[in-house]
Structures are given as structure tokens and as C-alpha cells.
Amino acid sequence: VGGGIAVDDSGNMYFTGTTNMLPATSGVLGFPLFSAQQSCLDEPGVDSPCMKTNQTNTDAFVAKINPTQARSNPLYSTYLGGSDVDTGTAIAVDTTGNAYVTGLTYSLDWSCACTGAFQTTGYGGAGDAYIVKIGSVSGSIYPLNYFTYLGGSNLDFGSAIQVDSNQSVHVTGTTYSTDLQITEDALQGYGGNGDAFVALISTTSGATFGNPIGDYVTYLGGNQLDQGTGIAIDNYGTTYVAGSTQSSSFLATSSSTPFQGTLPGPQAAFVSKIGAVSALTISNYSSSPSPNPVAAGTQVAFTFTITNSGPDDAFNVQFIASGLPTSGLASTPTGKVISGTGNCSAEQGNQIPCNILTLAA
């Protein structure tokens, strides 16, 4: 069963889905595996030979294909999951070719030699959503670089996923758990009868529950069934969620005037926009200016530090160095971003504008 698809900047296709087909063997039709980090169905951490021969449980799968190379093998194709039922629902890919997958898992025994899981309590029970990251090739396989469960003691499943330039994933889905591990900055608590959930989880910082800088998990919904089915992000880290709702009280959490403010029937679509909030501070670097004192005719550097205290990552931060002298200079002043991603433009009048593309919390 197909689940989701994504395309990278080189035109490679990444897709995920669900299968209970055993691996192909000599002369026997089966699931095609290439450079697989998991080569046995429902047997995490087992390379070969596979022991199980009559499986009914499913695994998620992920395949990367170059569609411009006719009749070529996938760059990789792998099972993804544990020994119980697992499904692959949605996939995203970043600019370096890392793939990010979400779906549903009932497995306690995923095999991942990675650290920094957001949900350190592990499997919540009754089915959880999950987030997994498949990295660049290492040796002959494409390894799992990140894994976390996302759920409580009841049924939870992921439906859609996107990834931003900080390798943080934005995920939505549905939860029936009253004890989902929401963060301190959650928009709301559990509304009842099933809610959508929205999460932003870093796959690089190792931030965990109780230390949620840059991460959040929140319920989204009202007092009846609400389900999150689609998600998108913009260049400023704003998250857009779509889904279905049966709740007339859904808009109690909204801070803006809705396009359609009442539930027109037993069920309707919904669209929500969740903006990023970041607290930025600026300070003069302790050894700036350098040198100090500065002799006439000597170049001098002024360094400033911008800190993002969160709770969310910041994008497209604008910094302007102003008040620069415009005469009596041996050379034209320049600026540069020395940590993180970004650049400074040429001097404009007595100012140098700088754009910091991403600033993690």
C-alpha cells in the first residue's frame, strides 16, 4: 500500500508505504531490497538469514528512486519497523537527501543506534505515531539517524510530515490519548473524543520532553473528533495544518477572525495556522572590538552575538549594522555571518544589512 511521496532537489523520488511481502530470494518473487538498513520483514536488527517465513504483520517501507535512469535499481529500498504492525503514511526530504517518515507503529523493538529521542518514555501503548530519519549512505546502507515514538496510552498515528532548513520536522496526525506528552508551550489540552495533534521536533539537537526549546507538541481541536491530515510550512517556520473536525467548539483556540466560524453540519474541513515565536537578544562579543585600542589606519572588527531563546526556531532574521563612517576610510566596510547560515550585503550608505536564514532555539 502506498503512503506518501517526496522529491529532492536532484529529482530523486522518495516514497513510503506499508507491506507484508517477504524479501525476494533467488527465483522467488518478493519485496525488492537495495542497500537496506532493515532487510528482514518484522525482524529489526536482523541481517540474514531471515527467520520468519509466513508473516501477516506489516512493516513500513521506504524507497529512493532516480526516475531519469530507466530500468535502474532503486538507490535504496528498505523495510522500516519492528516485529509488530507498522505502517508508513507520509514522507519528507531535506536539501541533503535525508528522508523523514511518519505513520503508525505497534512495535516495541525498533532498531536504531541513535540518541536524543523526543519521547524518552518509549512506546505509549495501543499504537503510537513515530518519526524516523534515514540519513546518507554509510558503507553500503542508508542508516536510521533518528527515531522517536510520539504518543500516549491510547491510539495515536501520524498522517503528514514536512521538514525545515534546521532538520526539524513538522508533523500532524490524530490522537485519542489524554496523556500525550505535550510541551509547556502547547496551544491547548485534550478536547475529547479524539484530537488532531501538531508537533515540531528537532532531529539534531536531542531536545527532550522537559527541555522543549525549539520543540513543541500540542493538541488541536474541540470536544468532538478532530483529525489532522495535511501539513505545510513557510520560510518563517509557520505551520499550516488541515484536517477534519466534528467540533463546534474548535475555534475557541483561535486568535483571529475565521473565514467560516461555525460548524455547518456534522463534519467540516479545518485549516489552522500556527506561527513561530522566538525571543531574540543581541550582545556585543566579549573581545569586540578587536584590536582594542585600535591604531589609526588599522583594520578593526566588531562582533555581535544574536541568541534565540525560543521557544521556536527563527527564520530570516534581519540584522543591520548602522552608523558606519562614510569618509576617511582606507577600505570599504564589510560584514559577514560567522556562525550559522546567512550572509551580509555590500555597504548601503552607512549601513550593512545581513540576513540570517536560520537561527535554532
mmCIF file of C-alpha atoms in Angstrom:
data_model
loop_
_atom_site.group_PDB
_atom_site.id
_atom_site.type_symbol
_atom_site.label_atom_id
_atom_site.label_comp_id
_atom_site.label_asym_id
_atom_site.label_seq_id
_atom_site.Cartn_x
_atom_site.Cartn_y
_atom_site.Cartn_z
ATOM 1 C CA VAL A 1 0.000 0.000 0.000
ATOM 2 C CA GLY A 2 1.406 3.384 -0.974
ATOM 3 C CA GLY A 3 1.575 6.117 1.640
ATOM 4 C CA GLY A 4 3.432 9.315 0.755
ATOM 5 C CA ILE A 5 5.960 10.700 -1.725
ATOM 6 C CA ALA A 6 8.600 13.442 -1.796
ATOM 7 C CA VAL A 7 11.167 14.713 -4.306
ATOM 8 C CA ASP A 8 14.638 16.151 -3.637
ATOM 9 C CA ASP A 9 16.465 18.937 -5.481
ATOM 10 C CA SER A 10 18.049 16.393 -7.871
ATOM 11 C CA GLY A 11 14.696 14.916 -8.886
ATOM 12 C CA ASN A 12 15.062 11.692 -6.888
ATOM 13 C CA MET A 13 11.748 10.290 -5.635
ATOM 14 C CA TYR A 14 11.303 9.046 -2.075
ATOM 15 C CA PHE A 15 8.169 7.143 -1.202
ATOM 16 C CA THR A 16 6.830 5.238 1.749
ATOM 17 C CA GLY A 17 4.016 2.801 2.327
ATOM 18 C CA THR A 18 3.135 -0.478 4.008
ATOM 19 C CA THR A 19 3.914 -4.091 3.101
ATOM 20 C CA ASN A 20 3.795 -7.637 4.461
ATOM 21 C CA MET A 21 5.617 -9.126 1.451
ATOM 22 C CA LEU A 22 8.663 -11.194 2.366
ATOM 23 C CA PRO A 23 12.011 -10.258 0.785
ATOM 24 C CA ALA A 24 12.827 -11.506 -2.684
ATOM 25 C CA THR A 25 15.061 -14.571 -2.819
ATOM 26 C CA SER A 26 16.698 -16.453 -5.664
ATOM 27 C CA GLY A 27 13.962 -17.492 -8.049
ATOM 28 C CA VAL A 28 11.180 -16.341 -5.690
ATOM 29 C CA LEU A 29 9.238 -13.132 -6.233
ATOM 30 C CA GLY A 30 9.300 -10.891 -3.187
ATOM 31 C CA PHE A 31 9.829 -7.368 -1.912
ATOM 32 C CA PRO A 32 12.836 -5.774 -3.663
ATOM 33 C CA LEU A 33 15.543 -4.637 -1.236
ATOM 34 C CA PHE A 34 18.586 -2.489 -2.113
ATOM 35 C CA SER A 35 21.167 -1.116 0.370
ATOM 36 C CA ALA A 36 18.552 -1.823 3.040
ATOM 37 C CA GLN A 37 19.167 -0.911 6.670
ATOM 38 C CA GLN A 38 16.443 -3.448 7.570
ATOM 39 C CA SER A 39 16.458 -6.479 5.298
ATOM 40 C CA CYS A 40 14.030 -8.823 7.084
ATOM 41 C CA LEU A 41 10.280 -8.317 7.442
ATOM 42 C CA ASP A 42 9.238 -7.847 11.093
ATOM 43 C CA GLU A 43 12.772 -8.657 12.278
ATOM 44 C CA PRO A 44 14.518 -5.418 13.280
ATOM 45 C CA GLY A 45 18.278 -5.689 13.662
ATOM 46 C CA VAL A 46 18.474 -8.978 11.718
ATOM 47 C CA ASP A 47 20.507 -9.021 8.519
ATOM 48 C CA SER A 48 20.317 -12.576 7.205
ATOM 49 C CA PRO A 49 19.159 -15.195 7.084
ATOM 50 C CA CYS A 50 15.609 -14.072 7.826
ATOM 51 C CA MET A 51 13.877 -16.471 10.204
ATOM 52 C CA LYS A 52 10.192 -15.717 9.650
ATOM 53 C CA THR A 53 8.526 -17.251 6.595
ATOM 54 C CA ASN A 54 4.776 -16.720 6.998
ATOM 55 C CA GLN A 55 4.229 -13.186 8.169
ATOM 56 C CA THR A 56 0.924 -11.334 8.429
ATOM 57 C CA ASN A 57 2.228 -8.305 10.341
ATOM 58 C CA THR A 58 3.227 -5.327 8.197
ATOM 59 C CA ASP A 59 6.271 -3.088 8.060
ATOM 60 C CA ALA A 60 6.597 0.376 6.659
ATOM 61 C CA PHE A 61 8.957 0.648 3.706
ATOM 62 C CA VAL A 62 10.970 3.464 2.136
ATOM 63 C CA ALA A 63 12.424 3.552 -1.376
ATOM 64 C CA LYS A 64 14.575 6.149 -3.153
ATOM 65 C CA ILE A 65 14.446 6.058 -6.947
ATOM 66 C CA ASN A 66 16.081 8.093 -9.709
ATOM 67 C CA PRO A 67 13.300 8.322 -12.315
ATOM 68 C CA THR A 68 15.660 9.546 -15.046
ATOM 69 C CA GLN A 69 17.550 6.237 -15.122
ATOM 70 C CA ALA A 70 15.233 3.849 -16.926
ATOM 71 C CA ARG A 71 15.086 0.289 -15.568
ATOM 72 C CA SER A 72 17.682 1.103 -12.900
ATOM 73 C CA ASN A 73 17.517 -0.316 -9.383
ATOM 74 C CA PRO A 74 16.414 1.937 -6.512
ATOM 75 C CA LEU A 75 19.218 3.790 -4.759
ATOM 76 C CA TYR A 76 17.821 2.141 -1.662
ATOM 77 C CA SER A 77 14.748 0.195 -0.658
ATOM 78 C CA THR A 78 14.225 -0.983 2.897
ATOM 79 C CA TYR A 79 11.765 -2.276 5.442
ATOM 80 C CA LEU A 80 11.106 0.064 8.363
ATOM 81 C CA GLY A 81 9.641 -1.071 11.672
ATOM 82 C CA GLY A 82 9.684 -3.629 14.453
ATOM 83 C CA SER A 83 8.219 -7.068 14.986
ATOM 84 C CA ASP A 84 4.587 -5.915 15.271
ATOM 85 C CA VAL A 85 2.361 -3.953 12.872
ATOM 86 C CA ASP A 86 3.928 -0.791 11.394
ATOM 87 C CA THR A 87 2.736 1.484 8.585
ATOM 88 C CA GLY A 88 4.364 4.257 6.539
ATOM 89 C CA THR A 89 1.974 7.134 5.860
ATOM 90 C CA ALA A 90 3.956 10.240 4.908
ATOM 91 C CA ILE A 91 7.495 11.227 3.938
ATOM 92 C CA ALA A 92 9.566 14.402 3.531
ATOM 93 C CA VAL A 93 13.117 15.049 2.331
ATOM 94 C CA ASP A 94 15.608 17.837 3.081
ATOM 95 C CA THR A 95 18.195 19.518 0.855
ATOM 96 C CA THR A 96 20.884 16.965 1.756
ATOM 97 C CA GLY A 97 18.797 13.896 0.923
ATOM 98 C CA ASN A 98 17.779 12.848 4.437
ATOM 99 C CA ALA A 99 14.316 11.244 4.433
ATOM 100 C CA TYR A 100 11.799 11.697 7.260
ATOM 101 C CA VAL A 101 8.857 9.312 7.748
ATOM 102 C CA THR A 102 5.816 9.160 9.994
ATOM 103 C CA GLY A 103 2.994 6.679 10.390
ATOM 104 C CA LEU A 104 1.681 4.188 12.948
ATOM 105 C CA THR A 105 3.567 1.582 14.972
ATOM 106 C CA TYR A 106 2.617 -1.131 17.419
ATOM 107 C CA SER A 107 6.222 -2.322 17.781
ATOM 108 C CA LEU A 108 8.287 -2.088 20.956
ATOM 109 C CA ASP A 109 11.568 -3.107 19.338
ATOM 110 C CA TRP A 110 12.593 -0.677 16.605
ATOM 111 C CA SER A 111 16.333 -1.000 15.952
ATOM 112 C CA CYS A 112 18.094 2.368 15.897
ATOM 113 C CA ALA A 113 21.567 3.120 17.260
ATOM 114 C CA CYS A 114 20.621 6.764 17.722
ATOM 115 C CA THR A 115 20.153 9.115 20.666
ATOM 116 C CA GLY A 116 18.150 12.217 21.510
ATOM 117 C CA ALA A 117 14.611 10.821 21.120
ATOM 118 C CA PHE A 118 11.975 13.432 21.947
ATOM 119 C CA GLN A 119 9.802 10.890 23.791
ATOM 120 C CA THR A 120 12.156 9.212 26.227
ATOM 121 C CA THR A 121 9.414 7.089 27.822
ATOM 122 C CA GLY A 122 9.233 4.918 24.702
ATOM 123 C CA TYR A 123 6.144 3.169 23.412
ATOM 124 C CA GLY A 124 2.934 4.542 24.891
ATOM 125 C CA GLY A 125 0.694 1.596 24.009
ATOM 126 C CA ALA A 126 -2.341 0.928 21.778
ATOM 127 C CA GLY A 127 -0.417 2.216 18.755
ATOM 128 C CA ASP A 128 1.820 5.290 18.541
ATOM 129 C CA ALA A 129 2.851 7.757 15.905
ATOM 130 C CA TYR A 130 6.553 7.740 15.156
ATOM 131 C CA ILE A 131 9.200 9.898 13.486
ATOM 132 C CA VAL A 132 12.212 8.339 11.783
ATOM 133 C CA LYS A 133 15.088 9.859 9.798
ATOM 134 C CA ILE A 134 17.058 7.960 7.163
ATOM 135 C CA GLY A 135 20.476 9.505 6.545
ATOM 136 C CA SER A 136 23.093 9.431 3.805
ATOM 137 C CA VAL A 137 24.793 6.192 2.824
ATOM 138 C CA SER A 138 27.214 4.741 5.390
ATOM 139 C CA GLY A 139 29.226 1.890 3.967
ATOM 140 C CA SER A 140 26.649 0.047 1.898
ATOM 141 C CA ILE A 141 23.449 1.011 3.739
ATOM 142 C CA TYR A 142 21.357 4.080 4.485
ATOM 143 C CA PRO A 143 21.120 4.107 8.304
ATOM 144 C CA LEU A 144 18.491 5.371 10.712
ATOM 145 C CA ASN A 145 19.868 8.582 12.248
ATOM 146 C CA TYR A 146 16.865 9.474 14.396
ATOM 147 C CA PHE A 147 13.836 7.735 15.871
ATOM 148 C CA THR A 148 11.173 8.687 18.395
ATOM 149 C CA TYR A 149 7.748 7.469 19.384
ATOM 150 C CA LEU A 150 5.077 10.151 19.628
ATOM 151 C CA GLY A 151 2.001 9.124 21.576
ATOM 152 C CA GLY A 152 0.277 8.333 24.837
ATOM 153 C CA SER A 153 -1.540 5.348 26.290
ATOM 154 C CA ASN A 154 -4.257 5.243 23.614
ATOM 155 C CA LEU A 155 -4.160 5.188 19.799
ATOM 156 C CA ASP A 156 -2.034 7.844 18.063
ATOM 157 C CA PHE A 157 -0.920 7.974 14.421
ATOM 158 C CA GLY A 158 0.978 10.374 12.168
ATOM 159 C CA SER A 159 -0.620 11.473 8.888
ATOM 160 C CA ALA A 160 1.621 14.161 7.357
ATOM 161 C CA ILE A 161 5.178 15.437 7.740
ATOM 162 C CA GLN A 162 7.371 18.291 6.483
ATOM 163 C CA VAL A 163 10.990 19.259 7.290
ATOM 164 C CA ASP A 164 12.503 22.736 7.598
ATOM 165 C CA SER A 165 16.035 24.020 6.999
ATOM 166 C CA ASN A 166 17.053 23.166 10.594
ATOM 167 C CA GLN A 167 16.215 19.472 10.042
ATOM 168 C CA SER A 168 13.245 19.890 12.397
ATOM 169 C CA VAL A 169 10.126 18.011 11.368
ATOM 170 C CA HIS A 170 6.583 19.379 11.459
ATOM 171 C CA VAL A 171 4.083 16.537 11.950
ATOM 172 C CA THR A 172 0.324 16.241 12.276
ATOM 173 C CA GLY A 173 -1.977 13.323 12.908
ATOM 174 C CA THR A 174 -4.663 12.103 15.273
ATOM 175 C CA THR A 175 -4.536 11.149 18.951
ATOM 176 C CA TYR A 176 -7.001 9.512 21.298
ATOM 177 C CA SER A 177 -4.608 9.774 24.255
ATOM 178 C CA THR A 178 -5.325 12.077 27.170
ATOM 179 C CA ASP A 179 -1.671 11.798 28.230
ATOM 180 C CA LEU A 180 0.134 12.853 25.062
ATOM 181 C CA GLN A 181 3.484 14.379 26.064
ATOM 182 C CA ILE A 182 2.608 17.961 25.177
ATOM 183 C CA THR A 183 5.163 20.670 25.849
ATOM 184 C CA GLU A 184 4.927 23.676 28.148
ATOM 185 C CA ASP A 185 4.084 25.972 25.237
ATOM 186 C CA ALA A 186 1.232 23.770 23.927
ATOM 187 C CA LEU A 187 -1.710 25.677 22.467
ATOM 188 C CA GLN A 188 -4.293 23.588 24.291
ATOM 189 C CA GLY A 189 -5.009 20.398 26.200
ATOM 190 C CA TYR A 190 -7.059 17.389 25.147
ATOM 191 C CA GLY A 191 -10.510 18.369 23.894
ATOM 192 C CA GLY A 192 -12.117 14.919 23.952
ATOM 193 C CA ASN A 193 -13.224 12.116 21.608
ATOM 194 C CA GLY A 194 -10.010 12.316 19.600
ATOM 195 C CA ASP A 195 -7.978 15.404 18.677
ATOM 196 C CA ALA A 196 -5.603 16.381 15.959
ATOM 197 C CA PHE A 197 -2.053 16.899 17.170
ATOM 198 C CA VAL A 198 0.709 19.105 15.801
ATOM 199 C CA ALA A 199 4.392 18.688 16.624
ATOM 200 C CA LEU A 200 7.666 20.359 15.748
ATOM 201 C CA ILE A 201 10.564 18.066 16.677
ATOM 202 C CA SER A 202 14.280 18.654 16.140
ATOM 203 C CA THR A 203 16.117 15.631 14.747
ATOM 204 C CA THR A 204 19.546 17.084 15.508
ATOM 205 C CA SER A 205 19.537 18.853 18.883
ATOM 206 C CA GLY A 206 18.421 15.945 21.050
ATOM 207 C CA ALA A 207 15.923 18.169 22.869
ATOM 208 C CA THR A 208 13.675 16.080 25.106
ATOM 209 C CA PHE A 209 10.407 16.410 26.960
ATOM 210 C CA GLY A 210 11.018 18.711 29.908
ATOM 211 C CA ASN A 211 13.590 20.669 27.875
ATOM 212 C CA PRO A 212 11.494 21.622 24.858
ATOM 213 C CA ILE A 213 13.463 24.584 23.495
ATOM 214 C CA GLY A 214 12.794 24.608 19.774
ATOM 215 C CA ASP A 215 10.294 21.739 20.004
ATOM 216 C CA TYR A 216 6.567 21.632 20.683
ATOM 217 C CA VAL A 217 3.723 19.139 20.807
ATOM 218 C CA THR A 218 0.129 20.319 21.133
ATOM 219 C CA TYR A 219 -3.416 19.079 20.817
ATOM 220 C CA LEU A 220 -5.567 20.825 18.223
ATOM 221 C CA GLY A 221 -9.336 20.508 18.288
ATOM 222 C CA GLY A 222 -12.554 20.737 20.264
ATOM 223 C CA ASN A 223 -14.845 18.429 22.211
ATOM 224 C CA GLN A 224 -15.586 16.012 19.335
ATOM 225 C CA LEU A 225 -13.445 14.080 16.880
ATOM 226 C CA ASP A 226 -10.776 16.150 15.106
ATOM 227 C CA GLN A 227 -8.148 14.707 12.776
ATOM 228 C CA GLY A 228 -5.010 16.260 11.292
ATOM 229 C CA THR A 229 -4.384 15.047 7.756
ATOM 230 C CA GLY A 230 -2.130 17.592 5.989
ATOM 231 C CA ILE A 231 0.704 19.947 6.913
ATOM 232 C CA ALA A 232 2.818 22.627 5.200
ATOM 233 C CA ILE A 233 5.425 25.173 6.314
ATOM 234 C CA ASP A 234 6.682 28.503 5.001
ATOM 235 C CA ASN A 235 10.074 30.204 5.083
ATOM 236 C CA TYR A 236 9.384 31.716 8.505
ATOM 237 C CA GLY A 237 8.720 28.433 10.311
ATOM 238 C CA THR A 238 4.966 28.944 10.325
ATOM 239 C CA THR A 239 2.989 25.693 10.294
ATOM 240 C CA TYR A 240 -0.257 25.228 8.368
ATOM 241 C CA VAL A 241 -2.495 22.261 9.248
ATOM 242 C CA ALA A 242 -5.568 20.887 7.515
ATOM 243 C CA GLY A 243 -7.931 18.125 8.549
ATOM 244 C CA SER A 244 -11.485 17.278 9.518
ATOM 245 C CA THR A 245 -13.489 18.278 12.584
ATOM 246 C CA GLN A 246 -16.799 17.438 14.208
ATOM 247 C CA SER A 247 -16.265 20.023 16.976
ATOM 248 C CA SER A 248 -18.389 23.155 17.140
ATOM 249 C CA SER A 249 -16.004 24.491 19.826
ATOM 250 C CA PHE A 250 -12.840 24.112 17.727
ATOM 251 C CA LEU A 251 -12.376 27.857 17.230
ATOM 252 C CA ALA A 252 -12.120 28.551 20.956
ATOM 253 C CA THR A 253 -8.340 28.394 20.470
ATOM 254 C CA SER A 254 -8.210 30.784 17.538
ATOM 255 C CA SER A 255 -6.778 34.299 17.924
ATOM 256 C CA SER A 256 -8.010 35.573 14.564
ATOM 257 C CA THR A 257 -11.304 36.032 12.749
ATOM 258 C CA PRO A 258 -12.089 32.806 10.852
ATOM 259 C CA PHE A 259 -13.209 32.617 7.250
ATOM 260 C CA GLN A 260 -16.035 30.306 8.377
ATOM 261 C CA GLY A 261 -16.702 30.497 12.097
ATOM 262 C CA THR A 262 -19.409 27.896 12.692
ATOM 263 C CA LEU A 263 -19.635 24.169 12.060
ATOM 264 C CA PRO A 264 -22.073 23.891 9.117
ATOM 265 C CA GLY A 265 -23.045 20.263 9.715
ATOM 266 C CA PRO A 266 -21.896 17.076 11.389
ATOM 267 C CA GLN A 267 -18.369 17.442 9.976
ATOM 268 C CA ALA A 268 -16.240 20.016 8.170
ATOM 269 C CA ALA A 269 -12.705 20.586 6.977
ATOM 270 C CA PHE A 270 -10.494 22.904 9.012
ATOM 271 C CA VAL A 271 -7.368 24.960 8.332
ATOM 272 C CA SER A 272 -5.132 26.270 11.135
ATOM 273 C CA LYS A 273 -2.037 28.454 11.060
ATOM 274 C CA ILE A 274 0.446 28.116 13.928
ATOM 275 C CA GLY A 275 3.048 30.882 13.985
ATOM 276 C CA ALA A 276 6.564 30.596 15.376
ATOM 277 C CA VAL A 277 7.508 32.667 18.449
ATOM 278 C CA SER A 278 11.159 33.442 19.172
ATOM 279 C CA ALA A 279 12.820 35.681 21.768
ATOM 280 C CA LEU A 280 15.947 37.252 20.237
ATOM 281 C CA THR A 281 18.632 39.121 22.162
ATOM 282 C CA ILE A 282 21.783 40.806 20.858
ATOM 283 C CA SER A 283 25.040 41.452 22.686
ATOM 284 C CA ASN A 284 28.469 42.786 21.842
ATOM 285 C CA TYR A 285 31.046 39.989 21.731
ATOM 286 C CA SER A 286 33.333 39.968 24.804
ATOM 287 C CA SER A 287 36.537 40.547 22.781
ATOM 288 C CA SER A 288 34.985 43.130 20.452
ATOM 289 C CA PRO A 289 36.215 45.447 19.058
ATOM 290 C CA SER A 290 39.436 43.767 18.074
ATOM 291 C CA PRO A 291 42.087 45.079 18.360
ATOM 292 C CA ASN A 292 41.315 47.375 21.270
ATOM 293 C CA PRO A 293 42.632 50.005 21.343
ATOM 294 C CA VAL A 294 42.959 50.368 17.588
ATOM 295 C CA ALA A 295 45.686 52.438 15.974
ATOM 296 C CA ALA A 296 44.875 54.856 13.184
ATOM 297 C CA GLY A 297 44.959 53.125 9.788
ATOM 298 C CA THR A 298 44.457 49.649 11.282
ATOM 299 C CA GLN A 299 41.513 47.402 10.442
ATOM 300 C CA VAL A 300 39.120 46.735 13.310
ATOM 301 C CA ALA A 301 36.393 44.101 13.707
ATOM 302 C CA PHE A 302 33.185 44.487 15.700
ATOM 303 C CA THR A 303 31.405 41.212 16.545
ATOM 304 C CA PHE A 304 27.805 40.834 17.744
ATOM 305 C CA THR A 305 26.066 37.727 19.082
ATOM 306 C CA ILE A 306 22.358 37.105 18.446
ATOM 307 C CA THR A 307 20.777 34.495 20.720
ATOM 308 C CA ASN A 308 17.410 32.832 20.114
ATOM 309 C CA SER A 309 15.913 31.794 23.456
ATOM 310 C CA GLY A 310 12.943 30.154 21.721
ATOM 311 C CA PRO A 311 10.614 28.572 22.234
ATOM 312 C CA ASP A 312 10.698 28.151 18.435
ATOM 313 C CA ASP A 313 13.388 28.302 15.783
ATOM 314 C CA ALA A 314 13.747 31.641 13.981
ATOM 315 C CA PHE A 315 13.992 32.132 10.221
ATOM 316 C CA ASN A 316 15.151 35.024 8.020
ATOM 317 C CA VAL A 317 16.459 37.162 10.876
ATOM 318 C CA GLN A 318 17.426 40.648 9.660
ATOM 319 C CA PHE A 319 20.433 42.363 11.273
ATOM 320 C CA ILE A 320 21.581 45.847 10.216
ATOM 321 C CA ALA A 321 24.949 47.314 11.208
ATOM 322 C CA SER A 322 24.326 51.058 11.065
ATOM 323 C CA GLY A 323 26.089 54.325 11.816
ATOM 324 C CA LEU A 324 29.183 53.411 9.805
ATOM 325 C CA PRO A 325 31.580 56.205 8.757
ATOM 326 C CA THR A 326 31.347 57.112 5.090
ATOM 327 C CA SER A 327 34.576 59.076 4.665
ATOM 328 C CA GLY A 328 38.207 58.918 5.706
ATOM 329 C CA LEU A 329 38.349 55.111 5.316
ATOM 330 C CA ALA A 330 41.229 53.110 3.849
ATOM 331 C CA SER A 331 38.796 50.416 2.635
ATOM 332 C CA THR A 332 35.053 49.781 2.361
ATOM 333 C CA PRO A 333 33.448 48.228 5.468
ATOM 334 C CA THR A 334 32.167 44.657 5.055
ATOM 335 C CA GLY A 335 30.155 42.262 7.150
ATOM 336 C CA LYS A 336 29.726 38.501 7.371
ATOM 337 C CA VAL A 337 27.798 35.846 9.281
ATOM 338 C CA ILE A 338 30.423 33.707 11.038
ATOM 339 C CA SER A 339 28.143 31.095 12.647
ATOM 340 C CA GLY A 340 25.009 29.512 11.211
ATOM 341 C CA THR A 341 23.658 30.189 7.734
ATOM 342 C CA GLY A 342 23.329 33.602 6.152
ATOM 343 C CA ASN A 343 25.191 36.454 4.511
ATOM 344 C CA CYS A 344 25.658 40.215 4.530
ATOM 345 C CA SER A 345 25.174 42.559 1.587
ATOM 346 C CA ALA A 346 27.550 45.303 0.476
ATOM 347 C CA GLU A 347 27.527 48.586 2.371
ATOM 348 C CA GLN A 348 24.471 50.700 1.580
ATOM 349 C CA GLY A 349 25.017 54.306 2.656
ATOM 350 C CA ASN A 350 26.151 53.997 6.269
ATOM 351 C CA GLN A 351 24.599 50.541 6.804
ATOM 352 C CA ILE A 352 25.400 46.885 6.132
ATOM 353 C CA PRO A 353 22.289 44.643 6.068
ATOM 354 C CA CYS A 354 22.680 40.961 6.997
ATOM 355 C CA ASN A 355 20.203 38.108 6.591
ATOM 356 C CA ILE A 356 20.473 35.075 8.897
ATOM 357 C CA LEU A 357 18.499 32.307 7.202
ATOM 358 C CA THR A 358 18.006 30.076 10.244
ATOM 359 C CA LEU A 359 18.663 30.523 13.943
ATOM 360 C CA ALA A 360 17.850 27.466 16.011
ATOM 361 C CA ALA A 361 16.424 27.896 19.501
#
